[in-house]
Amino acid sequence: MSDLSDPTSSASGGRAEEILGQGRFLRLLRRGKWELVERVGADGAAALIAVTDDRRLVLISQPRPALGGDVIELPAGLIGDDPGCEGEGGEVAAARELTEETGYAAAVVERLAIGPTSPGLTNEQITLYWASGLTKVGPGGGLESESITVHEVPLDEVEAWLAARVRAGDHVDLKVYAGLYFAHARAPR
Amino acid sequence: MSDLSDPTSSASGGRAEEILGQGRFLRLLRRGKWELVERVGADGAAALIAVTDDRRLVLISQPRPALGGDVIELPAGLIGDDPGCEGEGGEVAAARELTEETGYAAAVVERLAIGPTSPGLTNEQITLYWASGLTKVGPGGGLESESITVHEVPLDEVEAWLAARVRAGDHVDLKVYAGLYFAHARAPR
């Protein structure tokens, strides 16, 4: 069966697209000879590189069923997936996610970069934000359905701390190392 | 229909798993209330942080249909997907990918880290390697089916160079910034 004769296919930029699988959160597509997964109902995602005035990097960890264990990550969230928050600016959504997950409010949230996480597999792109002027305003931990632990690690000890966590069986999202690049370049001395 | 009565479901660690979509390269799964995508027929992936003796970072760009444009990336490849190369060590596969894609042979390839690229979406994990002692031995550019351009950017100019490429419409894989963290920490002065 060719893509064009498949009733589930649709034209996208002149290139036939076929839905291979549809879930509640993810959709698997074939586009020409390529396959990719896209998120359903989210406009994008934001991740935050948040460093306290005394040079501690704020990280989270949470169980991730895809990996079968805990993953250490930058605080992050989907944009546009919360009812009533559609269309809000990226900085606003990012600041809200930071407070929900870590309990920190940021005086300043600045956009650093945007880019794909795994361009051979998904069209997902994540915007990285720099959060500074941090004040603890709550416990963090995320929504009731989430199971998030907050970590505050002195910036110069992060690599050793991550190595110890890996030895203990945790995973480290590679975006944490991207965060370390920006944190070392921008944190107050 | 419950997961357990679905003929496509299988037990995985005691948790029901359902295949929502199956392609040639990717598979969409539901695991409990979670959805994830996994690669078919690859053992993992390697990406290389390769810095020449005169402090140039070796990057590639290639068209990525998932993003609708060119993406700037670390040299990288799947492990275990080439006939005849099953079971080879990660360093060997990584060194081969570096030469195929960039034309550089590395005197030393060292493992730096392994981690997920997007743990809310996929179980994909990528191993980062440090490649040093580089010698140009070929043109690079990848296999015939690939369309890879090689870039050698002075390490202290990479951030400005990336910003210019983004203004010109390219995307930057976030793992490039992870590469910058390790490159700045380890490159010869």
XYZ file of C-alpha atoms in Angstrom:
378
model
C 0.000 0.000 0.000
C 1.453 3.356 -0.950
C 1.309 6.306 1.447
C -0.968 8.191 -0.939
C -3.598 5.478 -1.098
C -3.606 4.969 2.675
C -6.783 6.505 4.125
C -4.848 7.638 7.248
C -2.300 9.601 5.206
C -2.447 13.347 4.728
C -0.438 15.798 2.653
C 2.050 17.863 4.680
C 4.152 20.305 2.727
C 3.570 18.201 -0.353
C 4.979 15.125 1.375
C 2.695 12.224 2.261
C 2.317 11.595 5.981
C 0.921 8.445 7.530
C -0.123 7.891 11.158
C 1.434 4.609 12.336
C 0.187 4.863 15.901
C -1.860 7.238 18.020
C -1.801 7.468 21.796
C -3.187 9.994 24.233
C 0.140 11.864 24.556
C 2.242 10.720 21.573
C 1.701 10.026 17.877
C 3.989 7.958 15.618
C 4.215 9.227 12.025
C 5.833 8.161 8.764
C 6.876 11.079 6.559
C 8.286 9.821 3.262
C 10.934 7.262 4.271
C 11.322 8.858 7.737
C 9.576 8.031 10.984
C 9.107 10.380 13.903
C 7.109 10.791 17.081
C 5.307 13.996 18.023
C 3.557 15.136 21.182
C -0.226 15.526 21.114
C -1.690 18.761 22.483
C 1.455 20.550 23.666
C 2.966 23.640 22.037
C 6.512 22.926 23.193
C 8.507 22.491 26.334
C 10.682 24.638 28.552
C 13.619 23.680 30.779
C 15.286 25.934 33.327
C 18.889 26.455 34.316
C 18.377 27.894 37.784
C 21.365 28.907 39.921
C 20.980 30.417 43.381
C 22.902 33.534 44.399
C 25.269 31.284 46.366
C 26.041 29.220 43.205
C 23.907 26.129 43.749
C 22.340 24.543 40.653
C 18.695 23.514 41.182
C 17.991 20.061 39.731
C 15.123 17.604 40.092
C 14.813 13.846 39.947
C 11.732 11.773 39.237
C 10.863 8.184 38.311
C 10.592 7.759 34.525
C 8.871 4.541 33.397
C 10.539 4.822 29.966
C 13.923 4.400 31.649
C 12.858 2.047 34.433
C 14.288 4.251 37.186
C 14.939 7.744 38.496
C 16.211 10.423 36.125
C 18.029 13.598 37.185
C 16.827 16.496 35.057
C 16.607 20.238 34.718
C 13.273 21.564 36.044
C 11.008 21.511 32.977
C 7.471 21.376 31.732
C 5.293 21.254 28.669
C 3.890 24.542 27.410
C 0.239 24.893 26.547
C -0.923 21.651 28.146
C -2.574 23.159 31.242
C -6.244 24.191 30.910
C -6.493 27.982 31.137
C -2.813 28.526 30.320
C -3.027 28.247 26.524
C -1.117 30.930 24.705
C 0.868 32.200 27.694
C 4.410 33.354 26.983
C 7.304 30.948 27.323
C 8.968 32.885 30.167
C 5.707 32.875 32.183
C 5.159 29.148 31.683
C 8.796 28.426 32.514
C 8.689 30.506 35.725
C 5.491 28.690 36.791
C 7.079 25.273 36.182
C 10.153 26.275 38.206
C 8.041 27.219 41.224
C 5.778 24.158 40.941
C 8.685 21.737 40.701
C 11.346 23.334 42.914
C 9.581 25.878 45.151
C 11.788 28.692 43.802
C 10.477 31.960 42.362
C 12.842 33.687 39.923
C 13.270 37.472 39.711
C 14.460 37.117 36.108
C 13.775 34.447 33.476
C 15.681 34.845 30.190
C 15.580 32.739 27.050
C 18.944 31.124 26.250
C 18.379 28.735 23.351
C 15.881 26.446 21.663
C 16.633 23.160 19.991
C 15.602 19.577 19.275
C 16.289 16.858 21.852
C 16.632 13.930 19.430
C 16.223 15.132 15.838
C 16.402 11.668 14.274
C 13.450 10.479 16.373
C 11.129 13.372 17.252
C 10.200 16.928 16.291
C 10.228 17.870 19.992
C 12.068 21.121 20.690
C 12.851 22.477 24.140
C 13.542 26.080 25.043
C 16.247 26.592 27.664
C 15.776 29.480 30.103
C 18.163 31.085 32.576
C 16.495 31.730 35.947
C 18.199 34.028 38.448
C 17.371 36.038 41.545
C 15.906 32.924 43.172
C 13.759 33.040 46.332
C 12.346 29.940 48.047
C 8.562 30.395 48.216
C 7.266 26.852 48.619
C 8.171 23.176 48.936
C 8.204 22.327 45.228
C 7.652 18.692 44.292
C 5.319 19.261 41.370
C 1.642 18.447 40.991
C -0.074 15.765 43.059
C 0.295 13.270 40.206
C 4.060 13.863 40.060
C 6.802 12.492 42.305
C 9.578 15.068 42.100
C 12.580 15.435 44.420
C 14.491 18.746 44.478
C 18.295 18.875 44.636
C 20.470 21.938 45.191
C 24.067 21.147 44.312
C 27.034 23.536 44.565
C 27.937 24.321 40.957
C 31.564 23.237 41.263
C 30.515 19.855 42.722
C 27.799 18.938 40.207
C 29.896 16.638 38.016
C 31.098 14.583 41.019
C 27.552 14.521 42.461
C 26.137 13.254 39.149
C 28.807 10.548 38.948
C 27.838 9.353 42.438
C 24.151 9.270 41.494
C 24.936 7.276 38.331
C 26.904 4.752 40.423
C 23.788 4.461 42.618
C 21.682 3.551 39.544
C 20.130 6.854 38.509
C 20.091 8.248 34.970
C 21.156 11.774 34.011
C 19.243 13.571 31.259
C 21.884 14.878 28.815
C 20.293 18.346 28.984
C 21.757 18.630 32.501
C 25.213 18.903 30.874
C 23.878 21.598 28.510
C 22.701 23.361 31.663
C 26.191 23.076 33.152
C 27.630 24.808 30.085
C 25.349 27.831 30.511
C 25.602 27.798 34.318
C 29.406 27.920 34.314
C 29.352 30.692 31.702
C 26.795 32.847 33.543
C 26.664 32.151 37.278
C 27.878 34.898 39.610
C 31.495 34.435 40.757
C -10.291 -3.354 26.425
C -7.773 -3.755 29.221
C -4.049 -3.952 28.473
C -3.957 -7.539 29.665
C -6.632 -8.777 27.283
C -5.118 -6.982 24.298
C -3.430 -9.536 22.023
C -0.629 -7.031 21.268
C 0.246 -6.552 24.930
C 3.132 -8.279 26.658
C 4.341 -8.384 30.228
C 7.447 -6.288 30.929
C 8.700 -6.239 34.479
C 5.229 -7.236 35.622
C 3.702 -4.187 33.943
C 1.419 -4.600 30.937
C 2.794 -3.164 27.716
C 0.768 -2.431 24.599
C 2.104 -1.641 21.118
C 0.234 1.412 19.807
C 2.182 1.673 16.569
C 4.997 -0.158 14.808
C 7.226 1.268 12.094
C 10.432 0.043 10.509
C 12.638 2.189 12.795
C 10.401 3.232 15.715
C 7.759 1.625 17.928
C 5.148 3.479 20.030
C 4.316 1.747 23.333
C 1.908 2.229 26.231
C 3.305 1.082 29.583
C 0.702 1.479 32.317
C -0.505 5.066 31.966
C 2.747 6.110 30.224
C 3.538 6.252 26.532
C 6.990 6.075 25.012
C 8.754 5.485 21.735
C 11.643 3.062 21.293
C 14.037 2.376 18.439
C 13.760 -0.929 16.597
C 16.945 -2.932 16.033
C 19.545 -0.590 17.548
C 21.447 -1.228 20.786
C 22.005 2.444 21.571
C 23.635 5.506 20.140
C 26.948 7.304 20.492
C 27.799 10.974 20.040
C 31.296 12.431 19.912
C 32.796 15.577 21.331
C 35.780 15.933 19.011
C 38.226 18.824 19.430
C 41.294 19.234 17.221
C 44.716 19.951 18.696
C 44.272 23.587 17.632
C 40.984 23.843 19.621
C 38.391 23.534 16.876
C 35.145 21.680 17.725
C 34.039 19.289 14.966
C 30.291 19.532 14.317
C 28.014 18.292 11.538
C 24.786 19.524 10.017
C 22.206 17.536 8.085
C 18.626 17.908 6.911
C 16.191 16.385 9.415
C 12.665 15.816 8.079
C 11.283 15.748 11.646
C 12.364 19.395 12.046
C 11.757 20.547 8.476
C 15.277 21.906 8.070
C 18.973 21.548 8.793
C 20.098 20.586 12.287
C 23.574 21.207 13.721
C 24.642 18.198 15.783
C 27.517 16.366 17.378
C 28.825 13.590 15.106
C 26.781 10.547 16.149
C 25.474 7.188 15.120
C 23.395 4.248 16.167
C 25.214 1.263 17.623
C 24.508 -2.225 16.436
C 22.508 -1.276 13.345
C 25.187 -2.049 10.724
C 25.290 -5.640 9.404
C 28.516 -7.295 10.553
C 29.092 -4.807 13.384
C 26.784 -6.344 15.991
C 28.327 -6.547 19.428
C 31.285 -4.246 18.756
C 32.394 -2.033 21.648
C 30.990 1.460 22.021
C 34.382 3.152 21.551
C 34.983 1.264 18.287
C 31.542 2.119 16.909
C 31.936 5.752 17.976
C 35.368 6.054 16.325
C 33.973 4.571 13.102
C 31.047 7.022 13.091
C 33.425 9.948 13.627
C 35.515 8.999 10.601
C 32.485 8.251 8.388
C 30.796 11.535 9.211
C 33.707 13.948 9.623
C 36.767 12.342 7.972
C 38.690 12.489 11.270
C 40.421 9.535 12.904
C 40.883 9.828 16.671
C 43.976 8.569 18.523
C 41.920 8.295 21.722
C 38.187 7.789 22.287
C 37.028 7.932 25.929
C 33.567 7.483 27.414
C 32.310 10.619 29.197
C 28.674 9.989 30.112
C 25.490 8.188 29.142
C 21.977 9.496 29.510
C 18.482 9.821 28.102
C 17.725 12.504 25.489
C 14.041 13.013 26.338
C 13.031 10.776 29.266
C 9.340 11.745 29.177
C 9.049 10.580 25.571
C 11.578 7.841 24.770
C 13.863 5.262 26.377
C 16.647 6.342 23.998
C 19.993 6.813 25.726
C 23.088 8.255 24.114
C 26.671 7.708 25.213
C 28.923 10.758 24.921
C 32.558 10.140 23.980
C 35.563 12.438 24.047
C 37.667 12.094 20.852
C 41.186 13.541 20.802
C 44.407 13.260 18.811
C 42.478 13.942 15.602
C 43.954 13.343 12.124
C 42.105 14.096 8.890
C 42.004 10.851 6.895
C 39.086 11.373 4.508
C 36.365 13.727 3.334
C 33.659 12.667 5.800
C 30.058 13.316 4.784
C 28.597 10.012 5.924
C 27.172 7.164 3.892
C 25.807 7.640 0.376
C 22.248 7.856 1.743
C 23.228 10.668 4.130
C 23.741 14.352 3.392
C 26.174 15.529 6.058
C 28.185 18.765 6.092
C 31.242 19.021 8.365
C 32.007 22.181 10.364
C 35.178 22.951 12.319
C 34.579 25.906 14.604
C 37.150 27.493 16.948
C 36.008 26.531 20.423
C 35.819 30.078 21.751
C 33.640 31.142 18.787
C 31.105 28.287 18.836
C 28.323 30.114 20.705
C 28.433 33.113 18.318
C 28.635 30.772 15.307
C 25.574 28.826 16.501
C 23.626 32.049 17.041
C 24.377 33.095 13.451
C 23.251 29.699 12.124
C 20.005 29.933 14.129
C 19.349 33.401 12.655
C 19.824 31.796 9.224
C 17.085 29.234 10.023
C 19.037 26.204 11.249
C 18.267 24.226 14.408
C 20.821 23.303 17.075
C 20.535 19.914 18.792
C 20.696 20.622 22.551
C 23.414 17.961 22.916
C 25.766 20.433 21.198
C 25.641 22.541 24.385
C 26.389 19.439 26.461
C 29.370 18.983 24.157
C 30.475 22.553 24.834
C 30.475 21.842 28.568
C 32.854 18.900 28.187
C 34.922 20.613 25.464
C 35.594 23.702 27.576
C 36.469 21.511 30.582
C 38.857 19.244 28.655
C 40.285 20.869 25.519
C 44.020 21.644 25.501
C 44.810 25.268 26.411
